[in-house]
mmCIF file of C-alpha atoms in Angstrom:
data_model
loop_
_atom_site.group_PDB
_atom_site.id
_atom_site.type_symbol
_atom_site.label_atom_id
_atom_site.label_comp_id
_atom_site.label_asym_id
_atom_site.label_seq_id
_atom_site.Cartn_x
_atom_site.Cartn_y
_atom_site.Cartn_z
ATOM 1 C CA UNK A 1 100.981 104.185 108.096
ATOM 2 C CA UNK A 2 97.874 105.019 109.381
ATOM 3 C CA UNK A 3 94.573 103.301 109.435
ATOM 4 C CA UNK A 4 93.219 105.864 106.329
ATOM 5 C CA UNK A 5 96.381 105.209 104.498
ATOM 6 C CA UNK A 6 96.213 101.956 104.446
ATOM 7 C CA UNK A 7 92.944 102.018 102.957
ATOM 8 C CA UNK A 8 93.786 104.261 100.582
ATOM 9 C CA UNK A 9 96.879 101.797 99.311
ATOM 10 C CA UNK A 10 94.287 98.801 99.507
ATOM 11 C CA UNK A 11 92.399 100.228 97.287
ATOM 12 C CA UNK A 12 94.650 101.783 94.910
ATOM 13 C CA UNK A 13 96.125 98.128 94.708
ATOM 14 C CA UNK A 14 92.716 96.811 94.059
ATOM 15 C CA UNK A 15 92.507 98.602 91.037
ATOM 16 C CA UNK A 16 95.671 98.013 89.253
ATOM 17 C CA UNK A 17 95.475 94.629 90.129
ATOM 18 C CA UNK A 18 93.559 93.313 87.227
ATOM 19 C CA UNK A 19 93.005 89.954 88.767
ATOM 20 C CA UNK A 20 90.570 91.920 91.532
ATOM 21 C CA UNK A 21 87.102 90.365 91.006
ATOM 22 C CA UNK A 22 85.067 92.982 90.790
ATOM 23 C CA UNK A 23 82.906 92.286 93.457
ATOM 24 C CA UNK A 24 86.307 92.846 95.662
ATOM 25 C CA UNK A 25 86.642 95.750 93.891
ATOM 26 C CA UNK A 26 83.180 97.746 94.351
ATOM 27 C CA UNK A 27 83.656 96.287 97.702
ATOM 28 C CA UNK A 28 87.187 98.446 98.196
ATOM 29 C CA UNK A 29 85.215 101.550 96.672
ATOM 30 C CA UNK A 30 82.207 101.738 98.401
ATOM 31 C CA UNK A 31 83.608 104.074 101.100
ATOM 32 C CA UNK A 32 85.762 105.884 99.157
ATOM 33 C CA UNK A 33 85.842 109.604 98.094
ATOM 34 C CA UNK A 34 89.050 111.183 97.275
ATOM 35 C CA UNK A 35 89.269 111.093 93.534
ATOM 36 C CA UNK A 36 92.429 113.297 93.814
ATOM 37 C CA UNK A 37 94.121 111.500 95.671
ATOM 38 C CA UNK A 38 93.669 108.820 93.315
ATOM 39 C CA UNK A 39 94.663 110.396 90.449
ATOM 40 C CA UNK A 40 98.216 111.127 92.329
ATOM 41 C CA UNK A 41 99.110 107.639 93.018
ATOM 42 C CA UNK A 42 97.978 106.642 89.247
ATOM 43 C CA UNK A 43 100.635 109.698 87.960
ATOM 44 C CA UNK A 44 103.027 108.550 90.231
ATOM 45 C CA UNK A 45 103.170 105.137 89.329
ATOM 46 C CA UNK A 46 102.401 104.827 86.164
ATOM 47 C CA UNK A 47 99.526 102.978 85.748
ATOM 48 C CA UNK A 48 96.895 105.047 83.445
ATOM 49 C CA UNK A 49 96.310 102.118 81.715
ATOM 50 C CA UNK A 50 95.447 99.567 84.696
ATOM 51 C CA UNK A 51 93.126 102.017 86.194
ATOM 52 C CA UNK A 52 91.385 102.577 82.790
ATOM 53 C CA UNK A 53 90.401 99.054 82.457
ATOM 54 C CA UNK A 54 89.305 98.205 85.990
ATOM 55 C CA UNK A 55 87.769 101.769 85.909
ATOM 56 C CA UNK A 56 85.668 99.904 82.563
ATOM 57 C CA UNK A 57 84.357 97.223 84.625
ATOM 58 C CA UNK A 58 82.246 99.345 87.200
ATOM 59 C CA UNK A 59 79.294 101.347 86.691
ATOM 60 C CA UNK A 60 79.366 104.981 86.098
ATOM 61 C CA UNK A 61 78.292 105.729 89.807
ATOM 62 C CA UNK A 62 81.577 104.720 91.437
ATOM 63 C CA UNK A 63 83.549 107.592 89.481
ATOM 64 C CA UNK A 64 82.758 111.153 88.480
ATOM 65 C CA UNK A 65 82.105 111.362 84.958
ATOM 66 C CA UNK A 66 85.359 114.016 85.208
ATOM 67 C CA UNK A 67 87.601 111.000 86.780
ATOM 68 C CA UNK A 68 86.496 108.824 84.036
ATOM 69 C CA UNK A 69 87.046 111.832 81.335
ATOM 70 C CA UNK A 70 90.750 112.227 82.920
ATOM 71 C CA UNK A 71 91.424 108.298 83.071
ATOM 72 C CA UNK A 72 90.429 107.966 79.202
ATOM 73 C CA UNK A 73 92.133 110.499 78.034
ATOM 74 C CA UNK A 74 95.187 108.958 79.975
ATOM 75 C CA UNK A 75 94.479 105.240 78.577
ATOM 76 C CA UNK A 76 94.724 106.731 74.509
ATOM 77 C CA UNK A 77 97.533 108.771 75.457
ATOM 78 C CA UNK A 78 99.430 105.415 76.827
ATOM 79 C CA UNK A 79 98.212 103.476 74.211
ATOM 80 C CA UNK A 80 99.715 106.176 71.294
ATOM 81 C CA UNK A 81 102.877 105.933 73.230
ATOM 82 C CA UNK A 82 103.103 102.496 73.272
ATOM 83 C CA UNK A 83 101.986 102.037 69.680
ATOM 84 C CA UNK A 84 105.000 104.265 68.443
ATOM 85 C CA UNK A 85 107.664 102.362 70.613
ATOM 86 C CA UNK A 86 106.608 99.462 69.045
ATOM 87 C CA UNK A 87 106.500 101.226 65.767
ATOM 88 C CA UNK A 88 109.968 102.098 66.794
ATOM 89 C CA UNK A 89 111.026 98.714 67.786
ATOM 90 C CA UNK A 90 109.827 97.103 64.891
ATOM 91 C CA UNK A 91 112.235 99.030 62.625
ATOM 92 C CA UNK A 92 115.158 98.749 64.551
ATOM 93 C CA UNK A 93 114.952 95.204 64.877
ATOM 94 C CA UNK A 94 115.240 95.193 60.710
ATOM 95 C CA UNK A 95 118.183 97.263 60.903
ATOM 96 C CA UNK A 96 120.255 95.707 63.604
ATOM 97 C CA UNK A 97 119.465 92.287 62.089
ATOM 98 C CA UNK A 98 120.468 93.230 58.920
ATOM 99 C CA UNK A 99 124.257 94.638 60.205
ATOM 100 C CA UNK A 100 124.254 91.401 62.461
ATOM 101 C CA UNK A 101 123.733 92.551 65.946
ATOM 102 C CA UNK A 102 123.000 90.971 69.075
ATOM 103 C CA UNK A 103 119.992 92.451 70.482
ATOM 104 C CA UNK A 104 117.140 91.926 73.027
ATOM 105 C CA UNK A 105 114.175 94.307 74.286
ATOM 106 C CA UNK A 106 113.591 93.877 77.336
ATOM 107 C CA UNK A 107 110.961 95.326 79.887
ATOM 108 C CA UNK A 108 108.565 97.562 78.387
ATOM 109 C CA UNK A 109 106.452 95.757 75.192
ATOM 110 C CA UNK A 110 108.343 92.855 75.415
ATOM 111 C CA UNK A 111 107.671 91.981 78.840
ATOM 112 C CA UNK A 112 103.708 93.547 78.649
ATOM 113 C CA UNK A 113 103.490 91.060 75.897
ATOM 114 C CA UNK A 114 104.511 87.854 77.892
ATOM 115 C CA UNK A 115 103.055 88.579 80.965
ATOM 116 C CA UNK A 116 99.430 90.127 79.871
ATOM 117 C CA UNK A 117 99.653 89.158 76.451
ATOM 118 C CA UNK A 118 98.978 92.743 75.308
ATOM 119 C CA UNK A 119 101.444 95.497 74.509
ATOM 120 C CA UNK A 120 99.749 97.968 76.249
ATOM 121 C CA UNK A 121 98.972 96.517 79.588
ATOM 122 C CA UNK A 122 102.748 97.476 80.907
ATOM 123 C CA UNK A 123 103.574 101.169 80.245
ATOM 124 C CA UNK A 124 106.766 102.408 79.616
ATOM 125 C CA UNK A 125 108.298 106.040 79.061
ATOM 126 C CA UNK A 126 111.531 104.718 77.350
ATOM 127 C CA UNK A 127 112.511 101.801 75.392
ATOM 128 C CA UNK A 128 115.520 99.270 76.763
ATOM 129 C CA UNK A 129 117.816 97.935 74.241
ATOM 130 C CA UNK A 130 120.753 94.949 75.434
ATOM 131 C CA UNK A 131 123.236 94.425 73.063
ATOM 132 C CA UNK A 132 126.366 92.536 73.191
ATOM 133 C CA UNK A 133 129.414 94.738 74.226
ATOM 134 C CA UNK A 134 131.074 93.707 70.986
ATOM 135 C CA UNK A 135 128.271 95.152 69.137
ATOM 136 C CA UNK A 136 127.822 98.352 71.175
ATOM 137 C CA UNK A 137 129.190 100.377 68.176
ATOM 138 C CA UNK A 138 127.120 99.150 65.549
ATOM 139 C CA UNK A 139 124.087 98.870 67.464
ATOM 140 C CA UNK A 140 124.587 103.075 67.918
ATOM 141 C CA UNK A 141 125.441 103.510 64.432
ATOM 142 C CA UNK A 142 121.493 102.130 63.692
ATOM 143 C CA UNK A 143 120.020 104.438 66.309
ATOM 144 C CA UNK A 144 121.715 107.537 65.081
ATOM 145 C CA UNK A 145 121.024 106.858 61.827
ATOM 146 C CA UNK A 146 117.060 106.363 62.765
ATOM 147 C CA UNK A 147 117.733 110.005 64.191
ATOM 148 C CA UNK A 148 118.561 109.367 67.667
ATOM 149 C CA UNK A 149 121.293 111.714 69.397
ATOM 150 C CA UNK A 150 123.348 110.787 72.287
ATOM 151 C CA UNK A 151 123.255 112.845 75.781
ATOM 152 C CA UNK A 152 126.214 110.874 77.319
ATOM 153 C CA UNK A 153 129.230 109.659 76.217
ATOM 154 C CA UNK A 154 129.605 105.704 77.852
ATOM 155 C CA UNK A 155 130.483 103.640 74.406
ATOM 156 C CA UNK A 156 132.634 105.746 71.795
ATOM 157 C CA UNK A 157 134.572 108.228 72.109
ATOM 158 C CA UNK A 158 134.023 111.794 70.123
ATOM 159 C CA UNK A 159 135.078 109.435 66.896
ATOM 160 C CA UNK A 160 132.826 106.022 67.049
ATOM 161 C CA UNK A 161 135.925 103.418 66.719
ATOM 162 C CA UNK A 162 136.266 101.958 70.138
ATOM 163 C CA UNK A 163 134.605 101.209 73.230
ATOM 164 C CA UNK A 164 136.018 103.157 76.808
ATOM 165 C CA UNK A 165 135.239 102.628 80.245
ATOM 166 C CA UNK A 166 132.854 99.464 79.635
ATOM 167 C CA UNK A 167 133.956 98.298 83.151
ATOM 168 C CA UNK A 168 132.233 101.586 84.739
ATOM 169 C CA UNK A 169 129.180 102.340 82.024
ATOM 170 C CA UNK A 170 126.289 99.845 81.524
ATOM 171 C CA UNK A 171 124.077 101.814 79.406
ATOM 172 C CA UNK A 172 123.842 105.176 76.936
ATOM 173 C CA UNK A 173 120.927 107.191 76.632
ATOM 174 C CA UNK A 174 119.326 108.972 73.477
ATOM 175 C CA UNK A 175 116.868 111.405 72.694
ATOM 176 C CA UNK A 176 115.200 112.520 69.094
ATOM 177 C CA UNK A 177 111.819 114.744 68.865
ATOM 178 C CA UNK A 178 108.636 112.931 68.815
ATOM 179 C CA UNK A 179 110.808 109.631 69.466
ATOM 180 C CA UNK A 180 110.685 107.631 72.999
ATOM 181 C CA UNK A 181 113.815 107.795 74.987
ATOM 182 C CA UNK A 182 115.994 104.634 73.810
ATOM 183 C CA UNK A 183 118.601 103.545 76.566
ATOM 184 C CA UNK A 184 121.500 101.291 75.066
ATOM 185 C CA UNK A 185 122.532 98.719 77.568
ATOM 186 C CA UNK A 186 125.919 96.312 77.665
ATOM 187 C CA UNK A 187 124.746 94.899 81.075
ATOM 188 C CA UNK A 188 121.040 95.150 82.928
ATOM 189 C CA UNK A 189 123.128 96.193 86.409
ATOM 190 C CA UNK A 190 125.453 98.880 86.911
ATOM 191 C CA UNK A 191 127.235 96.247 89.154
ATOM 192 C CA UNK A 192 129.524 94.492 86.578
ATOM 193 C CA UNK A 193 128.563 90.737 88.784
ATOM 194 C CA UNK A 194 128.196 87.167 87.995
ATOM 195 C CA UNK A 195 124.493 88.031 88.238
ATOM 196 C CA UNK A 196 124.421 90.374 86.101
ATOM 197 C CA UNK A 197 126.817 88.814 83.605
ATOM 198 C CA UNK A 198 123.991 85.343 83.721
ATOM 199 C CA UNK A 199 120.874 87.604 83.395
ATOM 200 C CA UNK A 200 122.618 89.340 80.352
ATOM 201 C CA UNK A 201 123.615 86.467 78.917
ATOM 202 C CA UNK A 202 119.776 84.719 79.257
ATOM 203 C CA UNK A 203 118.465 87.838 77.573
ATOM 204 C CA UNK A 204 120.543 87.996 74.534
ATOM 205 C CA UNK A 205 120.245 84.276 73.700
ATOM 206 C CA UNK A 206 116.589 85.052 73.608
ATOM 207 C CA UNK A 207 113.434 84.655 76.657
ATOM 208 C CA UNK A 208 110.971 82.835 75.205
ATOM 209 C CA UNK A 209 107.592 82.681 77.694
ATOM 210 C CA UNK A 210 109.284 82.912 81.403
ATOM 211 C CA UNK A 211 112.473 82.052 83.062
ATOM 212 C CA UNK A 212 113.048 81.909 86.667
ATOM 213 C CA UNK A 213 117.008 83.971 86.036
ATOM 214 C CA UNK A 214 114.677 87.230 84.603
ATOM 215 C CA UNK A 215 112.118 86.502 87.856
ATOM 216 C CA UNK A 216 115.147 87.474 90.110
ATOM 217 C CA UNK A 217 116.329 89.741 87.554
ATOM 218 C CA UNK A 218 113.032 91.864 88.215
ATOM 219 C CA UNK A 219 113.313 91.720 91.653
ATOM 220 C CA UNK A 220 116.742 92.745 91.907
ATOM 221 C CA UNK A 221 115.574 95.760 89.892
ATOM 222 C CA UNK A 222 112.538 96.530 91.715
ATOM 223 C CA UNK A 223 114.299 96.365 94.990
ATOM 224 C CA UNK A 224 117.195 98.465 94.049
ATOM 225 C CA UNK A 225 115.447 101.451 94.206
ATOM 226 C CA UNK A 226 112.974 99.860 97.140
ATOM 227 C CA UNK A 227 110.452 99.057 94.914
ATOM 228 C CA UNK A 228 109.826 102.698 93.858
ATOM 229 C CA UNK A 229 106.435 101.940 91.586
ATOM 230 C CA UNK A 230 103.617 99.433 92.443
ATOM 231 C CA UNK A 231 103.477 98.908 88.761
ATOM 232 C CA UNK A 232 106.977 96.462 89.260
ATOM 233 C CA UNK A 233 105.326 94.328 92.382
ATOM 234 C CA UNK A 234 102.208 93.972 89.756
ATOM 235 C CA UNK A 235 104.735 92.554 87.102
ATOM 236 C CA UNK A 236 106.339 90.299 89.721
ATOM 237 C CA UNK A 237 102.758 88.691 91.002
ATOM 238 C CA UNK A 238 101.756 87.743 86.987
ATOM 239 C CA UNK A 239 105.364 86.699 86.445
ATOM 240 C CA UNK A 240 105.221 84.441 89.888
ATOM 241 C CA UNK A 241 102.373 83.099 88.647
ATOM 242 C CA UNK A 242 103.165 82.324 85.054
ATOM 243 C CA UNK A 243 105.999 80.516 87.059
ATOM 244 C CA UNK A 244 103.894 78.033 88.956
ATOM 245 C CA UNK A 245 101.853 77.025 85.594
ATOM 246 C CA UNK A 246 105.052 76.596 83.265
ATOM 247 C CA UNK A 247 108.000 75.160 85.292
ATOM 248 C CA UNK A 248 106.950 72.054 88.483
ATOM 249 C CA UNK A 249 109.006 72.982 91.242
ATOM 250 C CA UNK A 250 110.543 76.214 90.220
ATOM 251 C CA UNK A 251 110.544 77.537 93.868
ATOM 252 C CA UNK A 252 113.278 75.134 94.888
ATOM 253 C CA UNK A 253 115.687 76.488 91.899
ATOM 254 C CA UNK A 254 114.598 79.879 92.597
ATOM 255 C CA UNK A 255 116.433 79.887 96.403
ATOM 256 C CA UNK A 256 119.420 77.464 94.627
ATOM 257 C CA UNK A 257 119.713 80.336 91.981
ATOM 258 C CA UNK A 258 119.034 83.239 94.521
ATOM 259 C CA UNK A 259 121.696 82.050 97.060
ATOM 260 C CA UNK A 260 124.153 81.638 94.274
ATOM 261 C CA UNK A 261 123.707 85.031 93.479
ATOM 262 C CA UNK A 262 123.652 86.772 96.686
ATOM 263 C CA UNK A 263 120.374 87.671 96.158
ATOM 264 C CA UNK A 264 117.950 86.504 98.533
ATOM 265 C CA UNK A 265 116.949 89.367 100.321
ATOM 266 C CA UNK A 266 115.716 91.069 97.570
ATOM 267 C CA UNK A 267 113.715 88.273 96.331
ATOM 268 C CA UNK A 268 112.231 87.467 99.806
ATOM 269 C CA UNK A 269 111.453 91.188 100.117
ATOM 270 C CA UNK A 270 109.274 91.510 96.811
ATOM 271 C CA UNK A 271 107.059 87.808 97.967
ATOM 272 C CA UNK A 272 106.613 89.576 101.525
ATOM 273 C CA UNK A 273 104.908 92.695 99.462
ATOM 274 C CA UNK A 274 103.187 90.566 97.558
ATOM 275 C CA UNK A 275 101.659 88.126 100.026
ATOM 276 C CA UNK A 276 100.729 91.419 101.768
ATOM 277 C CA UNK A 277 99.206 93.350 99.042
ATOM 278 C CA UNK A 278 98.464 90.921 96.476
ATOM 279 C CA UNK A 279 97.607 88.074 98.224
ATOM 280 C CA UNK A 280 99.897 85.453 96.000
ATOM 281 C CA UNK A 281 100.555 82.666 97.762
ATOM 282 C CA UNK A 282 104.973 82.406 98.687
ATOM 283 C CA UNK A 283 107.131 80.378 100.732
ATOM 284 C CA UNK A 284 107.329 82.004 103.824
ATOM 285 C CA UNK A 285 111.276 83.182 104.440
ATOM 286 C CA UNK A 286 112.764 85.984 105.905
ATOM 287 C CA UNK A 287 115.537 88.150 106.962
ATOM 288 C CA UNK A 288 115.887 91.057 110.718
ATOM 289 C CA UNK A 289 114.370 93.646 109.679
ATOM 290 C CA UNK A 290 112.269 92.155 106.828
ATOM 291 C CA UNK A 291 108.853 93.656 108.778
ATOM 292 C CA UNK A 292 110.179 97.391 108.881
ATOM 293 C CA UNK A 293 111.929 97.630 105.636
ATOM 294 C CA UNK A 294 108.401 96.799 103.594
ATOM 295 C CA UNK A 295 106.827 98.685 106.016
ATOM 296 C CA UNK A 296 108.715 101.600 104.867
ATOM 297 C CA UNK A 297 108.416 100.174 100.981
ATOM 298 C CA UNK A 298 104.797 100.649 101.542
ATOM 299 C CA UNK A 299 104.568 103.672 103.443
ATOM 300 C CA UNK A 300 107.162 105.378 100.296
ATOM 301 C CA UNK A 301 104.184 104.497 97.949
ATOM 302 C CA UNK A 302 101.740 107.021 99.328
ATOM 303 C CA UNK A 303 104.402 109.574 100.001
ATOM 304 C CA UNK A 304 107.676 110.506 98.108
ATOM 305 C CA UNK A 305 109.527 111.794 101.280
ATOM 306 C CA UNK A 306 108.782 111.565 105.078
ATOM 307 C CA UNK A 307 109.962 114.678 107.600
ATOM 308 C CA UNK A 308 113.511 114.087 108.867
ATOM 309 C CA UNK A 309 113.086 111.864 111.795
ATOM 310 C CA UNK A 310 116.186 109.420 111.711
ATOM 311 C CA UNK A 311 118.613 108.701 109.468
ATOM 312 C CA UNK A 312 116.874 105.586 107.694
ATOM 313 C CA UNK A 313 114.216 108.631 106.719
ATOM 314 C CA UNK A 314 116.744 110.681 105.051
ATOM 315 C CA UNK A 315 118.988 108.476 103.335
ATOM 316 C CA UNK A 316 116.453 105.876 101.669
ATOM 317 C CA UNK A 317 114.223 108.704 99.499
ATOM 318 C CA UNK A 318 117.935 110.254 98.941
ATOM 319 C CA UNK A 319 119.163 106.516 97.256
ATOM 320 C CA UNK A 320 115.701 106.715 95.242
ATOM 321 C CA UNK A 321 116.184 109.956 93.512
ATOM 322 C CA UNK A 322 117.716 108.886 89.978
ATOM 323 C CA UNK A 323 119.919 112.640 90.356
ATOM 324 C CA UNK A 324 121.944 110.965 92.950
ATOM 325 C CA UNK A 325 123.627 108.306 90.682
ATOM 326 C CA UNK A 326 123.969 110.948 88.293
ATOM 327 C CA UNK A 327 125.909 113.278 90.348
ATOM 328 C CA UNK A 328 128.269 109.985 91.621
ATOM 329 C CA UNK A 329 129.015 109.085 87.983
ATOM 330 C CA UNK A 330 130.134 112.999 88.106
ATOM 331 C CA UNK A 331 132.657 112.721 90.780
ATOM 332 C CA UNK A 332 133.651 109.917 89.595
ATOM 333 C CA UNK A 333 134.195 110.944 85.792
ATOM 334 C CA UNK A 334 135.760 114.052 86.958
ATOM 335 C CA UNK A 335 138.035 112.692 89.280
ATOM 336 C CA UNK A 336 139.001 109.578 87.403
ATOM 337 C CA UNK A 337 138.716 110.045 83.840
ATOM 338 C CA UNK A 338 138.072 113.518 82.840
ATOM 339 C CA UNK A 339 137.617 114.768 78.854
ATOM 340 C CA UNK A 340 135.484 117.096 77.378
ATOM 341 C CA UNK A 341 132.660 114.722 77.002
ATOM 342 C CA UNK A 342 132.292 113.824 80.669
ATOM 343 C CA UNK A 343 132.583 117.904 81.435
ATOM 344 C CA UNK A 344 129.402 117.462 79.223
ATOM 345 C CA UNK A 345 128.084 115.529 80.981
ATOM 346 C CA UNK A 346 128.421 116.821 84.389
ATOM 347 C CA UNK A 347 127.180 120.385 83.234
ATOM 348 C CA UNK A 348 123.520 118.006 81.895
ATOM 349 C CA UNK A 349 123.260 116.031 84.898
ATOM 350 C CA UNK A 350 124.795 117.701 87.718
ATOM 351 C CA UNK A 351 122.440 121.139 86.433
ATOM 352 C CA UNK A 352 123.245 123.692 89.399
ATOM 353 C CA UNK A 353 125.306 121.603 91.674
ATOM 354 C CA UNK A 354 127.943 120.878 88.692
ATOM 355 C CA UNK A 355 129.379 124.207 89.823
ATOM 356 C CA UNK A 356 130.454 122.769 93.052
ATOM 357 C CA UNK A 357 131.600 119.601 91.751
ATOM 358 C CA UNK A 358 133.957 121.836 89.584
ATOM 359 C CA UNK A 359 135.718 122.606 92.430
ATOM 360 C CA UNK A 360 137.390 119.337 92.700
ATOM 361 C CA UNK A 361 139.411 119.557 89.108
ATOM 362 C CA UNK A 362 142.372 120.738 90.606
ATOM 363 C CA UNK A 363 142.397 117.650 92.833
ATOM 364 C CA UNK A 364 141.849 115.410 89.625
ATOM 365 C CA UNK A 365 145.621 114.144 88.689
ATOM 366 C CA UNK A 366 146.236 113.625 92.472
ATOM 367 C CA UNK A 367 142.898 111.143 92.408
ATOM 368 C CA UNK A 368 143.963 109.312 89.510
ATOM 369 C CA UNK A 369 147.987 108.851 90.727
ATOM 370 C CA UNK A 370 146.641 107.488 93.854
ATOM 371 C CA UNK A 371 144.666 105.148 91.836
ATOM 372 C CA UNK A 372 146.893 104.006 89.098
ATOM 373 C CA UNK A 373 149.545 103.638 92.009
ATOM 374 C CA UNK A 374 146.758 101.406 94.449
ATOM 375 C CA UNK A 375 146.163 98.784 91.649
ATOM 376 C CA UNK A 376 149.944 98.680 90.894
ATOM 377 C CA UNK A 377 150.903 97.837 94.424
ATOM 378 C CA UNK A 378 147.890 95.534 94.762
ATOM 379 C CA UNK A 379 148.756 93.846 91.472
ATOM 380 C CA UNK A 380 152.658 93.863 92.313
ATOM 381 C CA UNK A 381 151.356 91.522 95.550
#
């Protein structure tokens, strides 16, 4: 990262960080010109709304009046979006109360709530929904009879009367016009772990202010697509925070819980970032390779992709792009468990490239005879 870079992140991290005094802040801006450039990293993260209120706080000589225009406009547009998910959230919780479901929001409002005590502090596109696996078919009865439509078959079959592949499938998506995306989840991992299983099982039975099990539940997330928005290291910092006032001597139960999990490299990772960035205050721990990997983190913020230098260049921006899961839940669907729902689905997510994974149906019995015959010999043993 060079020298200008780096003072373009500072800065950018100055203003969505609204614990920056503002003194701090004018400070950061004082040199600074590119209001383009600015605008990029707020798209690309997300963060309209944290710009627009530290934007609020300085005079009108430290932004154009058409950066300010473009950052308002952005702020109502977030806040209409976030005032129908709640809208949206609101009903739903009626209706799967009243047919007896086991539910939890999480992220989105519900965490932009706890954390900044407004709704519209923490934006989100689409709206998670955990439910119990038991009540996956009910809860998607509600939400397609609030008008939602499914794009992927993971719960039911073509007739809703009995959940498939729930040992592969963590979530199902739906769309309806003028709605927010809803995404219906058994599980917050795709990796069906003990982790994942405990942070699951915290959320449905209800988070009331903070718990150390959705801390490392947010850094797992953050990290698994190498912290891919500064808007989740920003969430992390508040929810450290709210940590330290609430629960005396959390940090010792937060390695016990970590190591337990396997999941202490993730967790160390997200404190490094923010002891660099947002100057909160962490046990000092760390892992080979720590240094270069949020080097990299960092350096992925300003950029989406770097030119093909080495192999760590092409493979880490290729793990970030969402279209790559997609296209292995393909192969795998095809290969493994193939109806015409998951053809479906690989024409939608696959788009172009499905044509090529089509070439592998004739190899699809052969896959799944090798399989079925694996786990009998390893279950014969």
């Amino acid at each position: 990262m060079t020298p200008s870079d780096e003072s373009l992140l500072r800065t950018f991290l100055c203003l969505c960080n609204s614990k920056t005094p503002v003194s701090v802040l004018k400070l950061a801006l004082l040199n600074f010109s590119n209001e383009e450039q600015l605008k990029w990293l707020i798209e690309r993260h997300r963060v309209w709304n944290l710009a627009a209120a530290a934007v609020k706080k300085l005079d009108a000589d430290y932004f154009s009046a058409d950066f300010r225009l473009w950052i308002k406009s952005a702020e109502v547009d977030c806040k209409q979006k976030t005032l129908q998910q709640f809208k949206v959230q609101s009903e739903l919780s009626k209706q799967l109360n009243d047919v007896e479901v086991n539910y939890h929001f999480f992220k989105g409002i519900d965490l932009s709530l706890r954390l900044y005590g407004d709704l519209n502090c923490r934006f989100s596109k689409d709206i998670d929904l955990l439910i119990s696996e038991q009540d996956a078919i009910k809860a998607e009865q509600v939400l397609l009879k609030y008008g939602y439509k499914s794009i992927n078959d993971a719960f039911t079959d073509i007739v809703p009367s009995s959940v498939i592949r729930g040992g592969f499938y963590k979530d199902k998506c739906y769309q309806a016009r003028y709605l927010p995306v809803m995404e219906l989840h058994t599980r917050v991992n795709n990796e069906n772990t003990q982790f994942s299983k405990a942070v699951t099982a915290s959320l449905l039975d209800g988070v009331v202010g903070v718990s150390i099990i959705e801390y490392l539940y947010l850094c797992v997330h953050a990290m698994k697509s190498n912290c891919h928005r500064v808007k989740w290291l920003i969430d992390l910092a508040f929810y450290y925070e709210k940590l330290n006032q609430h629960i005396p001597d959390w940090d010792k139960l937060k390695w016990a819980e970590a190591h337990k999990f396997g999941i202490t490299r993730q967790v160390i990772a997200c404190e490094y970032l923010m002891a660099k960035y947002l100057d909160i205050a962490v046990t000092p721990k760390g892992f080979i390779g720590l240094i270069s990997y949020c080097n990299w983190i960092s350096d992925s913020w300003l950029r989406e992709y770097r030119p093909i230098t080495s192999i760590k260049w092409v493979t880490f921006p290729l793990l970030m792009n969402s279209k790559f899961e997609h296209r292995r839940k393909a192969f795998y669907l095809l290969l493994f468990c193939p109806n015409e729902r998951d053809k479906a689905f690989i024409d939608h997510y696959a788009k172009s490239d499905g044509r090529y994974i089509k070439l592998l149906i004739p190899f699809r019995k052969f896959f799944r005879y090798t399989k079925n015959k694996w786990f009998r010999l390893n279950n014969e043993r």
